């Protein structure tokens, strides 16, 4: 089945009285004229869509004695819009995506904070915490009372042992 539809002609797509009068292959813009003779241009690469006014009214070619060799000359009173103006709505989208990614990386980075190395005294030996270790299991495995292990490691939070961190185990 072909991709042609009944809406592929200018009559169905353009407003009443508007007709396509040219195409510039270098800038990929289409040029249109409305019923008043005003020249309009499409955005680069778009056949239909948002049109912007190029200049004020021009009579059709041959109807006027003046030279109409350059009908697409823009008016000095109306500023020419660049492609950046057409892409401005995407700036908000990219800004939101960037902030979302920044938040995700901040959240992931916060979960994997580095643990400062612990320096043990002469009467204790270092032990590297592995996954699944608890304060009670470490103390029981080394034959040390739990209170002595906690007293030797000031500020040790037994509920949140950092994997890869170091605790000092007192020698018995």
Short mmCIF file of N, CA, C and O in Angstrom, two decimals, residues 5-81:
data_model
loop_
_atom_site.label_atom_id
_atom_site.label_comp_id
_atom_site.label_asym_id
_atom_site.label_seq_id
_atom_site.Cartn_x
_atom_site.Cartn_y
_atom_site.Cartn_z
N UNK A 5 -1.49 10.15 0.73
CA UNK A 5 -2.79 10.37 1.35
C UNK A 5 -3.47 11.54 0.65
O UNK A 5 -2.86 12.24 -0.15
N UNK A 6 -4.71 11.77 0.99
CA UNK A 6 -5.46 12.86 0.36
C UNK A 6 -4.98 14.23 0.83
O UNK A 6 -5.35 15.24 0.28
N UNK A 7 -4.14 14.26 1.87
CA UNK A 7 -3.67 15.52 2.42
C UNK A 7 -2.24 15.87 1.97
O UNK A 7 -1.58 16.67 2.60
N UNK A 8 -1.78 15.27 0.89
CA UNK A 8 -0.42 15.52 0.42
C UNK A 8 -0.33 16.67 -0.58
O UNK A 8 0.73 16.89 -1.14
N UNK A 9 -1.36 17.40 -0.80
CA UNK A 9 -1.31 18.52 -1.75
C UNK A 9 -1.32 19.84 -0.98
O UNK A 9 -1.75 19.91 0.17
N UNK A 10 -0.85 20.89 -1.64
CA UNK A 10 -0.81 22.21 -0.99
C UNK A 10 -2.19 22.73 -0.65
O UNK A 10 -2.35 23.45 0.34
N UNK A 11 -3.21 22.39 -1.44
CA UNK A 11 -4.54 22.91 -1.19
C UNK A 11 -5.08 22.47 0.17
O UNK A 11 -5.80 23.21 0.83
N UNK A 12 -4.76 21.24 0.59
CA UNK A 12 -5.25 20.74 1.87
C UNK A 12 -4.38 21.21 3.03
O UNK A 12 -4.86 21.32 4.15
N UNK A 13 -3.12 21.43 2.80
CA UNK A 13 -2.21 21.76 3.89
C UNK A 13 -2.03 23.25 4.14
O UNK A 13 -1.76 23.64 5.26
N UNK A 14 -2.15 24.06 3.13
CA UNK A 14 -1.91 25.50 3.28
C UNK A 14 -3.20 26.24 3.56
O UNK A 14 -4.28 25.81 3.17
N UNK A 15 -3.10 27.40 4.24
CA UNK A 15 -4.29 28.21 4.49
C UNK A 15 -4.90 28.73 3.19
O UNK A 15 -4.26 28.73 2.14
N UNK A 16 -6.13 29.19 3.27
CA UNK A 16 -6.85 29.70 2.11
C UNK A 16 -6.08 30.85 1.47
O UNK A 16 -5.67 31.78 2.14
N UNK A 17 -5.87 30.78 0.16
CA UNK A 17 -5.20 31.84 -0.58
C UNK A 17 -3.69 31.76 -0.57
O UNK A 17 -3.02 32.54 -1.23
N UNK A 18 -3.10 30.83 0.16
CA UNK A 18 -1.64 30.69 0.25
C UNK A 18 -1.18 29.73 -0.84
O UNK A 18 -1.81 28.70 -1.05
N UNK A 19 -0.09 30.08 -1.52
CA UNK A 19 0.45 29.16 -2.52
C UNK A 19 1.97 29.12 -2.41
O UNK A 19 2.60 30.10 -2.01
N UNK A 20 2.52 27.95 -2.73
CA UNK A 20 3.97 27.78 -2.70
C UNK A 20 4.53 28.37 -3.98
O UNK A 20 4.09 28.05 -5.08
N UNK A 21 5.58 29.23 -3.85
CA UNK A 21 6.14 29.86 -5.04
C UNK A 21 7.60 29.54 -5.26
O UNK A 21 8.15 29.88 -6.30
N UNK A 22 8.26 28.88 -4.31
CA UNK A 22 9.66 28.58 -4.54
C UNK A 22 10.27 27.70 -3.48
O UNK A 22 9.69 27.44 -2.42
N UNK A 23 11.49 27.24 -3.79
CA UNK A 23 12.27 26.41 -2.88
C UNK A 23 13.73 26.76 -3.06
O UNK A 23 14.23 26.82 -4.19
N UNK A 24 14.45 27.00 -1.98
CA UNK A 24 15.87 27.28 -2.03
C UNK A 24 16.60 26.04 -1.52
O UNK A 24 16.52 25.70 -0.34
N UNK A 25 17.29 25.36 -2.43
CA UNK A 25 17.96 24.10 -2.06
C UNK A 25 19.15 24.33 -1.14
O UNK A 25 19.52 23.45 -0.38
N UNK A 26 19.75 25.51 -1.19
CA UNK A 26 20.91 25.77 -0.33
C UNK A 26 20.50 25.89 1.14
O UNK A 26 21.15 25.34 2.02
N UNK A 27 19.43 26.61 1.39
CA UNK A 27 18.97 26.77 2.78
C UNK A 27 17.85 25.81 3.14
O UNK A 27 17.42 25.78 4.28
N UNK A 28 17.34 25.06 2.18
CA UNK A 28 16.26 24.09 2.36
C UNK A 28 15.01 24.76 2.92
O UNK A 28 14.37 24.26 3.83
N UNK A 29 14.67 25.92 2.38
CA UNK A 29 13.47 26.63 2.81
C UNK A 29 12.51 26.77 1.65
O UNK A 29 12.92 26.99 0.51
N UNK A 30 11.23 26.64 1.94
CA UNK A 30 10.17 26.84 0.97
C UNK A 30 9.65 28.27 1.11
O UNK A 30 9.61 28.82 2.21
N UNK A 31 9.23 28.85 0.01
CA UNK A 31 8.71 30.21 -0.01
C UNK A 31 7.25 30.17 -0.43
O UNK A 31 6.89 29.45 -1.37
N UNK A 32 6.42 30.95 0.26
CA UNK A 32 4.98 30.97 0.01
C UNK A 32 4.52 32.41 -0.15
O UNK A 32 5.16 33.34 0.34
N UNK A 33 3.39 32.60 -0.84
CA UNK A 33 2.76 33.91 -0.99
C UNK A 33 1.30 33.76 -0.59
O UNK A 33 0.62 32.83 -1.01
N UNK A 34 0.83 34.71 0.23
CA UNK A 34 -0.58 34.65 0.61
C UNK A 34 -1.42 35.49 -0.34
O UNK A 34 -0.91 36.05 -1.31
N UNK A 35 -2.70 35.59 -0.07
CA UNK A 35 -3.63 36.29 -0.97
C UNK A 35 -3.32 37.78 -1.06
O UNK A 35 -3.59 38.42 -2.08
N UNK A 36 -2.71 38.36 -0.03
CA UNK A 36 -2.36 39.78 -0.04
C UNK A 36 -1.06 40.05 -0.78
O UNK A 36 -0.70 41.19 -0.99
N UNK A 37 -0.31 39.01 -1.11
CA UNK A 37 0.97 39.17 -1.78
C UNK A 37 2.14 39.16 -0.82
O UNK A 37 3.29 39.33 -1.24
N UNK A 38 1.91 38.93 0.47
CA UNK A 38 2.99 38.88 1.45
C UNK A 38 3.76 37.58 1.30
O UNK A 38 3.19 36.51 1.11
N UNK A 39 5.08 37.69 1.38
CA UNK A 39 5.96 36.53 1.21
C UNK A 39 6.23 35.91 2.58
O UNK A 39 6.55 36.61 3.54
N UNK A 40 6.13 34.59 2.65
CA UNK A 40 6.38 33.82 3.87
C UNK A 40 7.42 32.76 3.58
O UNK A 40 7.53 32.29 2.45
N UNK A 41 8.17 32.35 4.60
CA UNK A 41 9.19 31.33 4.45
C UNK A 41 9.02 30.27 5.53
O UNK A 41 8.66 30.58 6.66
N UNK A 42 9.33 29.02 5.17
CA UNK A 42 9.26 27.93 6.15
C UNK A 42 10.59 27.83 6.89
O UNK A 42 11.58 28.41 6.47
N UNK A 43 10.60 27.10 7.98
CA UNK A 43 11.84 26.84 8.70
C UNK A 43 12.71 25.92 7.84
O UNK A 43 12.19 25.15 7.03
N UNK A 44 14.02 26.01 7.96
CA UNK A 44 14.89 25.15 7.14
C UNK A 44 14.58 23.68 7.33
O UNK A 44 14.49 23.18 8.45
N UNK A 45 14.39 22.98 6.22
CA UNK A 45 14.11 21.55 6.25
C UNK A 45 12.65 21.19 6.40
O UNK A 45 12.30 20.02 6.35
N UNK A 46 11.77 22.16 6.60
CA UNK A 46 10.34 21.88 6.79
C UNK A 46 9.55 22.33 5.57
O UNK A 46 9.64 23.47 5.15
N UNK A 47 8.77 21.42 5.04
CA UNK A 47 7.93 21.77 3.90
C UNK A 47 6.69 22.53 4.36
O UNK A 47 6.28 23.49 3.74
N UNK A 48 6.12 22.09 5.46
CA UNK A 48 4.98 22.76 6.06
C UNK A 48 5.33 23.00 7.52
O UNK A 48 6.34 22.57 8.01
N UNK A 49 4.48 23.65 8.23
CA UNK A 49 4.75 23.92 9.63
C UNK A 49 4.75 25.42 9.88
O UNK A 49 4.06 26.18 9.21
N UNK A 50 5.54 25.86 10.84
CA UNK A 50 5.58 27.27 11.20
C UNK A 50 6.19 28.12 10.10
O UNK A 50 7.29 27.86 9.63
N UNK A 51 5.46 29.13 9.67
CA UNK A 51 5.94 30.06 8.66
C UNK A 51 6.26 31.39 9.32
O UNK A 51 5.62 31.77 10.30
N UNK A 52 7.25 32.09 8.79
CA UNK A 52 7.51 33.44 9.28
C UNK A 52 7.56 34.40 8.10
O UNK A 52 7.96 34.04 7.01
N UNK A 53 7.12 35.59 8.35
CA UNK A 53 7.01 36.61 7.32
C UNK A 53 8.40 37.07 6.89
O UNK A 53 9.25 37.36 7.71
N UNK A 54 8.63 37.11 5.58
CA UNK A 54 9.91 37.53 5.05
C UNK A 54 9.91 39.02 4.77
O UNK A 54 10.83 39.73 5.14
N UNK A 55 8.89 39.52 4.14
CA UNK A 55 8.85 40.93 3.78
C UNK A 55 7.40 41.35 3.63
O UNK A 55 6.48 40.54 3.67
N UNK A 56 7.19 42.61 3.42
CA UNK A 56 5.85 43.14 3.25
C UNK A 56 5.32 42.77 1.87
O UNK A 56 5.95 42.06 1.12
N UNK A 57 4.20 43.31 1.53
CA UNK A 57 3.47 42.94 0.32
C UNK A 57 4.26 43.20 -0.96
O UNK A 57 4.85 44.26 -1.14
N UNK A 58 4.24 42.21 -1.84
CA UNK A 58 4.80 42.32 -3.19
C UNK A 58 3.69 41.98 -4.17
O UNK A 58 3.00 40.98 -3.99
N UNK A 59 3.52 42.73 -5.18
CA UNK A 59 2.56 42.32 -6.21
C UNK A 59 3.13 41.15 -6.98
O UNK A 59 4.35 40.94 -6.99
N UNK A 60 2.30 40.31 -7.56
CA UNK A 60 2.81 39.21 -8.38
C UNK A 60 3.72 39.74 -9.47
O UNK A 60 3.61 40.87 -9.90
N UNK A 61 4.64 38.90 -9.92
CA UNK A 61 5.61 39.31 -10.93
C UNK A 61 4.91 39.79 -12.20
O UNK A 61 3.94 39.19 -12.65
N UNK A 62 5.42 40.88 -12.79
CA UNK A 62 4.87 41.39 -14.03
C UNK A 62 3.74 42.37 -13.84
O UNK A 62 3.30 43.00 -14.80
N UNK A 63 3.20 42.52 -12.60
CA UNK A 63 2.09 43.44 -12.38
C UNK A 63 2.56 44.85 -12.04
O UNK A 63 1.77 45.78 -12.00
N UNK A 64 3.85 45.01 -11.77
CA UNK A 64 4.34 46.29 -11.31
C UNK A 64 5.53 46.70 -12.17
O UNK A 64 6.26 45.87 -12.69
N UNK A 65 5.73 47.99 -12.30
CA UNK A 65 6.85 48.49 -13.09
C UNK A 65 8.17 48.40 -12.33
O UNK A 65 9.23 48.48 -12.92
N UNK A 66 8.10 48.21 -11.01
CA UNK A 66 9.34 48.19 -10.25
C UNK A 66 10.06 46.86 -10.44
O UNK A 66 9.47 45.85 -10.81
N UNK A 67 11.34 46.85 -10.16
CA UNK A 67 12.17 45.67 -10.34
C UNK A 67 11.91 44.69 -9.20
O UNK A 67 12.11 45.03 -8.04
N UNK A 68 11.47 43.52 -9.52
CA UNK A 68 11.17 42.51 -8.50
C UNK A 68 12.16 41.36 -8.61
O UNK A 68 11.80 40.20 -8.46
N UNK A 69 13.43 41.67 -8.83
CA UNK A 69 14.42 40.60 -8.98
C UNK A 69 14.80 39.97 -7.65
O UNK A 69 15.30 38.86 -7.61
N UNK A 70 14.60 40.68 -6.55
CA UNK A 70 14.95 40.14 -5.24
C UNK A 70 13.75 40.22 -4.30
O UNK A 70 13.76 41.00 -3.35
N UNK A 71 12.73 39.41 -4.52
CA UNK A 71 11.53 39.52 -3.68
C UNK A 71 11.71 38.96 -2.28
O UNK A 71 10.89 39.21 -1.42
N UNK A 72 12.76 38.19 -2.03
CA UNK A 72 12.92 37.56 -0.73
C UNK A 72 13.81 38.36 0.20
O UNK A 72 14.25 37.85 1.24
N UNK A 73 14.11 39.57 -0.14
CA UNK A 73 14.92 40.42 0.72
C UNK A 73 14.14 40.72 1.99
O UNK A 73 13.01 41.19 1.94
N UNK A 74 14.76 40.45 3.13
CA UNK A 74 14.03 40.62 4.39
C UNK A 74 13.88 42.09 4.75
O UNK A 74 14.69 42.93 4.37
N UNK A 75 12.85 42.36 5.48
CA UNK A 75 12.55 43.72 5.90
C UNK A 75 13.50 44.11 7.04
O UNK A 75 13.75 43.31 7.94
N UNK A 76 14.04 45.34 7.04
CA UNK A 76 14.92 45.74 8.14
C UNK A 76 14.18 45.93 9.45
O UNK A 76 14.78 45.91 10.50
N UNK A 77 12.86 46.10 9.42
CA UNK A 77 12.11 46.30 10.66
C UNK A 77 11.82 44.99 11.38
O UNK A 77 11.64 44.99 12.59
N UNK A 78 11.77 43.90 10.66
CA UNK A 78 11.47 42.60 11.29
C UNK A 78 12.76 41.80 11.40
O UNK A 78 13.41 41.51 10.40
N UNK A 79 13.17 41.44 12.62
CA UNK A 79 14.42 40.68 12.77
C UNK A 79 14.28 39.26 12.22
O UNK A 79 13.23 38.64 12.34
N UNK A 80 15.33 38.78 11.62
CA UNK A 80 15.33 37.43 11.07
C UNK A 80 15.58 36.44 12.20
O UNK A 80 16.51 36.61 12.98
N UNK A 81 14.75 35.43 12.27
CA UNK A 81 14.87 34.44 13.34
C UNK A 81 15.82 33.34 12.87
O UNK A 81 15.77 32.90 11.73
#
